[in-house]
Structure formats: C-alpha cells, structure tokens
Tab-separated table of C-alpha atoms in Angstrom:
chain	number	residue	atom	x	y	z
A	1	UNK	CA	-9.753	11.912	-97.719
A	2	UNK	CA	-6.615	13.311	-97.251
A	3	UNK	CA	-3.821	11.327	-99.083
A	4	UNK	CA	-0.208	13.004	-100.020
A	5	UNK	CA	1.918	11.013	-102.345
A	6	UNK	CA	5.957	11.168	-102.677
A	7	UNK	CA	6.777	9.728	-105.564
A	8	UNK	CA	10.187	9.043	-105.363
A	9	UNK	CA	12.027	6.316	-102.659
A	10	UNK	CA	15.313	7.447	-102.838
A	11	UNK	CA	17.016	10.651	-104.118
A	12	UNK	CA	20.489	10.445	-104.597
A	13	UNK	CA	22.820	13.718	-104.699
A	14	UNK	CA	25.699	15.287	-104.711
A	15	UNK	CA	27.217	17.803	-101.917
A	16	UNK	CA	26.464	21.149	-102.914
A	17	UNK	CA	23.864	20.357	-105.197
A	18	UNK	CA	20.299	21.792	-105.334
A	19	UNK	CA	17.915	18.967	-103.523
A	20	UNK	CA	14.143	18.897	-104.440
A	21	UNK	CA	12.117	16.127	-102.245
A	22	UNK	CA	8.027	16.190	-104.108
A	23	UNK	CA	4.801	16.158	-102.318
A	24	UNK	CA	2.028	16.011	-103.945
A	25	UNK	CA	-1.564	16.108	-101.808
A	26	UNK	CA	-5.257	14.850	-102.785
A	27	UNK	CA	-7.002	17.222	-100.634
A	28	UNK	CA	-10.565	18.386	-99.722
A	29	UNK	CA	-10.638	21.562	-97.994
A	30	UNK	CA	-7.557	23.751	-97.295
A	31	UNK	CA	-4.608	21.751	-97.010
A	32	UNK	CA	-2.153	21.817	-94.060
A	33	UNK	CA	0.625	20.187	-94.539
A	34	UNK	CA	4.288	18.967	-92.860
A	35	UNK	CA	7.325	17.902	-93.592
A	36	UNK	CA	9.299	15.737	-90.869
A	37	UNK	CA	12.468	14.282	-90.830
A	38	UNK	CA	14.517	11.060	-89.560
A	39	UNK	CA	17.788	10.775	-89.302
A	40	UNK	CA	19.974	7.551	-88.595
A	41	UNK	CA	19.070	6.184	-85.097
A	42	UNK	CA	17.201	9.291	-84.264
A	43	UNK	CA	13.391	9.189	-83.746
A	44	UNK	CA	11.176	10.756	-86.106
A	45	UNK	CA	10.781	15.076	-85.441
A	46	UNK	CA	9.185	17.298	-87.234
A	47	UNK	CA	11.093	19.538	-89.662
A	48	UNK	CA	8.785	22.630	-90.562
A	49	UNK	CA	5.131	23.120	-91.481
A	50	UNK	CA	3.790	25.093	-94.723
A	51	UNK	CA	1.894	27.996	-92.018
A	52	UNK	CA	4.766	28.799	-90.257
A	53	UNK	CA	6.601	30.153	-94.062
A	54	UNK	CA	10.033	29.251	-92.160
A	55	UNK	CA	13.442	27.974	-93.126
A	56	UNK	CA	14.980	24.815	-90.950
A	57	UNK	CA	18.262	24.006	-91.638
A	58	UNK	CA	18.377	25.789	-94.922
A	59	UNK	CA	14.991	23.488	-96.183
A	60	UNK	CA	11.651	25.703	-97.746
A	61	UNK	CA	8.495	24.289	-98.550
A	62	UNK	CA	6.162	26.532	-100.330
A	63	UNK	CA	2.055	25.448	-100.634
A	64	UNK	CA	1.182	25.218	-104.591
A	65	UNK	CA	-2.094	25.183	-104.666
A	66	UNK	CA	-2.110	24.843	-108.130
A	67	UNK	CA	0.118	21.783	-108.387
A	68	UNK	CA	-1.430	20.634	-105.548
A	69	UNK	CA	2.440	20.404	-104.189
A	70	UNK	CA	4.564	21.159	-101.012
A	71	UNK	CA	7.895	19.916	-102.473
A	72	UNK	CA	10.941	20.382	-99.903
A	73	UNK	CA	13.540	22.083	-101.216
A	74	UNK	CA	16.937	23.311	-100.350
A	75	UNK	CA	19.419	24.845	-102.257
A	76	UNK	CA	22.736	23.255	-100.993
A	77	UNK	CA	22.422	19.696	-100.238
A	78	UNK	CA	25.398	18.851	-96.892
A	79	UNK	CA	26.064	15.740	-96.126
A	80	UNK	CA	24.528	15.485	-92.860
A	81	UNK	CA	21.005	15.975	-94.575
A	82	UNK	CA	21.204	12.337	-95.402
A	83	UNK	CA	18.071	11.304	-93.920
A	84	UNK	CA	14.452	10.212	-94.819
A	85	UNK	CA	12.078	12.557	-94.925
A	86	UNK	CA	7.820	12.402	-94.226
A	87	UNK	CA	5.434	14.493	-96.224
A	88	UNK	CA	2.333	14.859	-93.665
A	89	UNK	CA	-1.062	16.627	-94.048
A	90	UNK	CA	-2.642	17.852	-90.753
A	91	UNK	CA	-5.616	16.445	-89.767
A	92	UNK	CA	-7.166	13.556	-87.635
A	93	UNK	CA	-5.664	10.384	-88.661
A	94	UNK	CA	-2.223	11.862	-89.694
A	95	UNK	CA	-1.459	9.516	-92.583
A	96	UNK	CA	2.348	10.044	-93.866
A	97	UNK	CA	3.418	10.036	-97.351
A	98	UNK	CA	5.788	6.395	-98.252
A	99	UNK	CA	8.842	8.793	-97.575
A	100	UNK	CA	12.282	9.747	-99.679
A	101	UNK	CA	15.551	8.919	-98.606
A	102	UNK	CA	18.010	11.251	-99.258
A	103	UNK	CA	21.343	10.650	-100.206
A	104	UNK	CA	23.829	13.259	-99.922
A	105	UNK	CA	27.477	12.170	-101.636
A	106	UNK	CA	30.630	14.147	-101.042
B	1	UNK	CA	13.903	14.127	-74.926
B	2	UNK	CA	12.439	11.371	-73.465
B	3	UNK	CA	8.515	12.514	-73.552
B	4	UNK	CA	7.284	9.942	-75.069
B	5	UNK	CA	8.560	6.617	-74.182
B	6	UNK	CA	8.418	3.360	-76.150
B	7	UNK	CA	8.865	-0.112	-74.803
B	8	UNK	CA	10.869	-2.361	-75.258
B	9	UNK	CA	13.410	-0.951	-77.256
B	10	UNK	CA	13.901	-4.350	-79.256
B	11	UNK	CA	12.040	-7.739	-79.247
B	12	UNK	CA	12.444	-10.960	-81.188
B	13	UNK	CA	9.803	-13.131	-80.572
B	14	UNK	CA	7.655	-16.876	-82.343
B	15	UNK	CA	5.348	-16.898	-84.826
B	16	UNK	CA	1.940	-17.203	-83.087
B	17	UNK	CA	3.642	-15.725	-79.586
B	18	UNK	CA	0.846	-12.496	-78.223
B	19	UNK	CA	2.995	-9.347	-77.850
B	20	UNK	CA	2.615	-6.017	-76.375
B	21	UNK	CA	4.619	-2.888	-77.117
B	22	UNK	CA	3.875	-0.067	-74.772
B	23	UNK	CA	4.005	3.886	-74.980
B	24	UNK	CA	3.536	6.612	-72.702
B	25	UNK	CA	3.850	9.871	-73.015
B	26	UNK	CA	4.620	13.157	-70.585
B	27	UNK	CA	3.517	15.604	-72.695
B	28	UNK	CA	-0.468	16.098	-72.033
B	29	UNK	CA	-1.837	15.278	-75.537
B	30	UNK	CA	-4.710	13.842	-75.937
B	31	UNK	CA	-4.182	12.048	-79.236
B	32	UNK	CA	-2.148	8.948	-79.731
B	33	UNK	CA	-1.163	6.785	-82.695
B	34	UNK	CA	0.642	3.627	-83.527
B	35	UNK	CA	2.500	3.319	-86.395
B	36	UNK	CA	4.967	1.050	-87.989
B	37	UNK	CA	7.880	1.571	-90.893
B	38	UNK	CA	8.682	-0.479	-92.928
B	39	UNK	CA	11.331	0.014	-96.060
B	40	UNK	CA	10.150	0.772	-99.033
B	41	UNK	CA	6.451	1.577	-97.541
B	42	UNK	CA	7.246	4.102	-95.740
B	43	UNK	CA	5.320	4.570	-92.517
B	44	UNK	CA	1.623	3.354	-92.127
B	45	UNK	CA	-0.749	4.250	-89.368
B	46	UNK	CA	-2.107	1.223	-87.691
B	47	UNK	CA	-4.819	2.828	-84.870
B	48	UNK	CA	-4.807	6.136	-82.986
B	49	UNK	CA	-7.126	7.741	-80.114
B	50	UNK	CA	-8.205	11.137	-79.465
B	51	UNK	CA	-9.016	10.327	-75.776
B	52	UNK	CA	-9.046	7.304	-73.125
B	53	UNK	CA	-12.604	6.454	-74.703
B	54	UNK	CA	-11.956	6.562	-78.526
B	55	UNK	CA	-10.014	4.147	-80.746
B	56	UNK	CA	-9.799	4.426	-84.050
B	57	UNK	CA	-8.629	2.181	-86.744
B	58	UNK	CA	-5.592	3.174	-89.430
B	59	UNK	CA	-4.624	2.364	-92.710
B	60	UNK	CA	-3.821	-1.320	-92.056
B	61	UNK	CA	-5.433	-2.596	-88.149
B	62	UNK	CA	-5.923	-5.901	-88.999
B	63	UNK	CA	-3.930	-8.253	-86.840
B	64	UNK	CA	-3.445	-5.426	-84.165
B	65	UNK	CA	-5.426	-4.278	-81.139
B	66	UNK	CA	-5.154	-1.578	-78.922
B	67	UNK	CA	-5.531	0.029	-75.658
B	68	UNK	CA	-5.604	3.354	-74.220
B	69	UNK	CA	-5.221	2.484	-69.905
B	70	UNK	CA	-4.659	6.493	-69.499
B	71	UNK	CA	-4.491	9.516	-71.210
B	72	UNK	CA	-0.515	8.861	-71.221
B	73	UNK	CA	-0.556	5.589	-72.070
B	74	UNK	CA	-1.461	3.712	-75.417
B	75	UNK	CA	-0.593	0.080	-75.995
B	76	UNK	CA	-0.439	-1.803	-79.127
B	77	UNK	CA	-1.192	-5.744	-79.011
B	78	UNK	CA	-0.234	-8.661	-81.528
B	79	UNK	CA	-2.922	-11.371	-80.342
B	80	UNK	CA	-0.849	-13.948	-83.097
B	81	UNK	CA	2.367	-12.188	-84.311
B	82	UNK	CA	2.808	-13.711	-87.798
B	83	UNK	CA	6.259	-12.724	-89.845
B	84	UNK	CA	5.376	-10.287	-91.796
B	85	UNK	CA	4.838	-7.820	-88.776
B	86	UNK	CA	8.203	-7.878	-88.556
B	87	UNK	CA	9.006	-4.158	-88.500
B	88	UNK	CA	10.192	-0.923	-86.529
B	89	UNK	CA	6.619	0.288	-84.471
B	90	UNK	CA	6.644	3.760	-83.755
B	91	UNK	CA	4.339	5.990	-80.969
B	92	UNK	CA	3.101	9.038	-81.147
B	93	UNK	CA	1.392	12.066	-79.915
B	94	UNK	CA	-0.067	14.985	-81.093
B	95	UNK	CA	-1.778	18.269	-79.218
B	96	UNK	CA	-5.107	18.180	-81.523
B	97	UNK	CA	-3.722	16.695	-84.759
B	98	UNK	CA	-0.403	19.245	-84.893
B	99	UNK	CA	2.912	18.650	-84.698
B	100	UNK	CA	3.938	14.884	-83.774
B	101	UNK	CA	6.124	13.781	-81.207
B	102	UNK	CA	7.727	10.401	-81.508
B	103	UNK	CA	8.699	7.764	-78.966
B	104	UNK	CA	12.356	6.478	-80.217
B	105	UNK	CA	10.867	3.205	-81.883
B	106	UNK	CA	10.698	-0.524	-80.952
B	107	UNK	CA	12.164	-3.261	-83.504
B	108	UNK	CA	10.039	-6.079	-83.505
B	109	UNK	CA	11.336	-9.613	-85.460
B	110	UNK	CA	8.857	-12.712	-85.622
B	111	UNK	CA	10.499	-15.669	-86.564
C-alpha cells in the first residue's frame, strides 16, 4: 500500500529562516509523489510534483530513495508561506499525509 | 476557478438529521473523491470513483454513502449525521490519479 507519513503537525519559524517540511513514504513500486498546499480560506491546489524537478514559489522537493523521503524545502521562509501543506503519493486512492502547518513569524 | 463546485458552502444541522453535500465538476475527469479535514488528522479519504459505475471505499466510509449521478457529479450522503462528523468535506477530481483539483470545501456542524 502506499502510505506517506509527515511527522510533524506544526512547524514554527522564523522569517528568513531555512524551512524543511518531512515526507517520508512506505512504498511498493516507484514512488510518485506531491506536495500540495492550503492556504487560509483558499481551497486545497497543488504545489509541485517530484517528476516535474521544478521550483514553486522558491519550494524544492527532491525524491530520496534511500531515505525513502520527499521533504519540502525552501531556503527563505516569507511570511505569506504560512499555510498547511499535503504530502501525496500518486496513485488510485490518493491518500494524503496528516499535513504540517507552517508558521512563518516576522 | 470555479471547476469544481461544492455545495453548500456551510451547513449546521441535528444529530440523526440525513444530509447531502454535492460536487460537480467542469473539468472532464473521470475520477472523483470525497474527503474530509479535520485538525490534527489531517485530511482522510472517505470514497472515490473512477467512473459513473465504480465506487470505491476510503480510509474511513463508514457512516457515509455515495453517489456518482454523472461523470460531473459525485455526492456524498450522511444517512444519520452523528457529532463527530462534524468537519470541513472537501471534493475532488483528478485526470487518472494526477494532479487534484479541489472544490472550495463545505463546513458541516452536527449538533
């Protein structure tokens, strides 16, 4: 089955400061993997996915395959990144990870 | 964007009271899912369907039913709502298990 697992509920930082959201997946197979986003009184939208190798609003996610990890990271935490955020593997039944809030502090 | 569209937007209702939330979509996809958010758990999938014929049950169906009228259209049923599905019930669709869209969400309160 395809589980990921983010083991923190909130992470707390400060402006400027390097942010790190984990990931961890139980996978069989090759993984595919997401990371979406939701911001206050917005719907739920996805923010990038691990095939595309991109960089959204300044956020990476790189595939370890052996950590078994696709932690979000970002190097300068703003303020409006206060959100919480959705670890997701691809796949049929789409089951999310229990999500991180992030809390950006000026 | 409005392509996928939840209803209502809010809804208080009685314990033991049957509810419906609806969702349609605009965007083609096959696939639709039901889930709901709640703090601290994050978001859990309750059913999804990959067509007008299949229904599929999530992490945590019990107390929930479903039904897919159309291809853009996927409603989720409380037969008995009981408190603790108090929660914010999100819709979605997907093109073949990609990327997500979401409808905006409904807030649901049994007292």
């Amino acid at each position: 089955a395809q589980r990921v697992t983010q083991p923190e509920k909130l992470l707390s930082v400060f402006k400027g400061a390097p942010v790190e959201l984990k990931c961890n997946y139980s996978y069989s197979g090759s993984p595919e993997l997401f990371w979406y986003v939701q911001y206050s009184r917005q719907r739920l939208q996805l923010l990038l996915r691990h095939i595309s190798r991109e960089s959204i609003k300044g956020f990476t996610a790189d595939l370890n395959k052996g950590e078994t990890s696709f932690h979000l990271k970002k190097p300068f935490a703003q303020e409006e990144d206060s959100a919480m955020y959705y670890c997701a593997p691809r796949g049929n039944k789409l089951v999310f990870g229990a999500g991180t809030i992030l809390r950006v502090k000026s | 964007d409005a392509d996928v569209t939840q209803t209502p937007r809010n809804r208080i209702t009685k314990t033991g009271k049957r509810i419906m939330l609806e969702c349609s979509q605009t965007k083609g996809h096959d696939r639709m899912y039901w889930y709901r958010q709640d703090p601290g758990l994050g978001l859990r999938l309750i059913y999804y369907s990959f067509d007008v014929k299949d229904i599929n049950k999530g992490e945590i169906s019990d107390g929930y039913s479903v039904s897919r009228q159309a291809q853009a259209k996927f409603s989720l049923s409380l037969e008995s709502a009981i408190p603790n599905q108090t929660a914010l019930y999100f819709c979605a669709t997907s093109d073949r298990g990609e990327k997500l869209f979401f409808g905006s969400g409904t807030q649901l309160s049994v007292l």
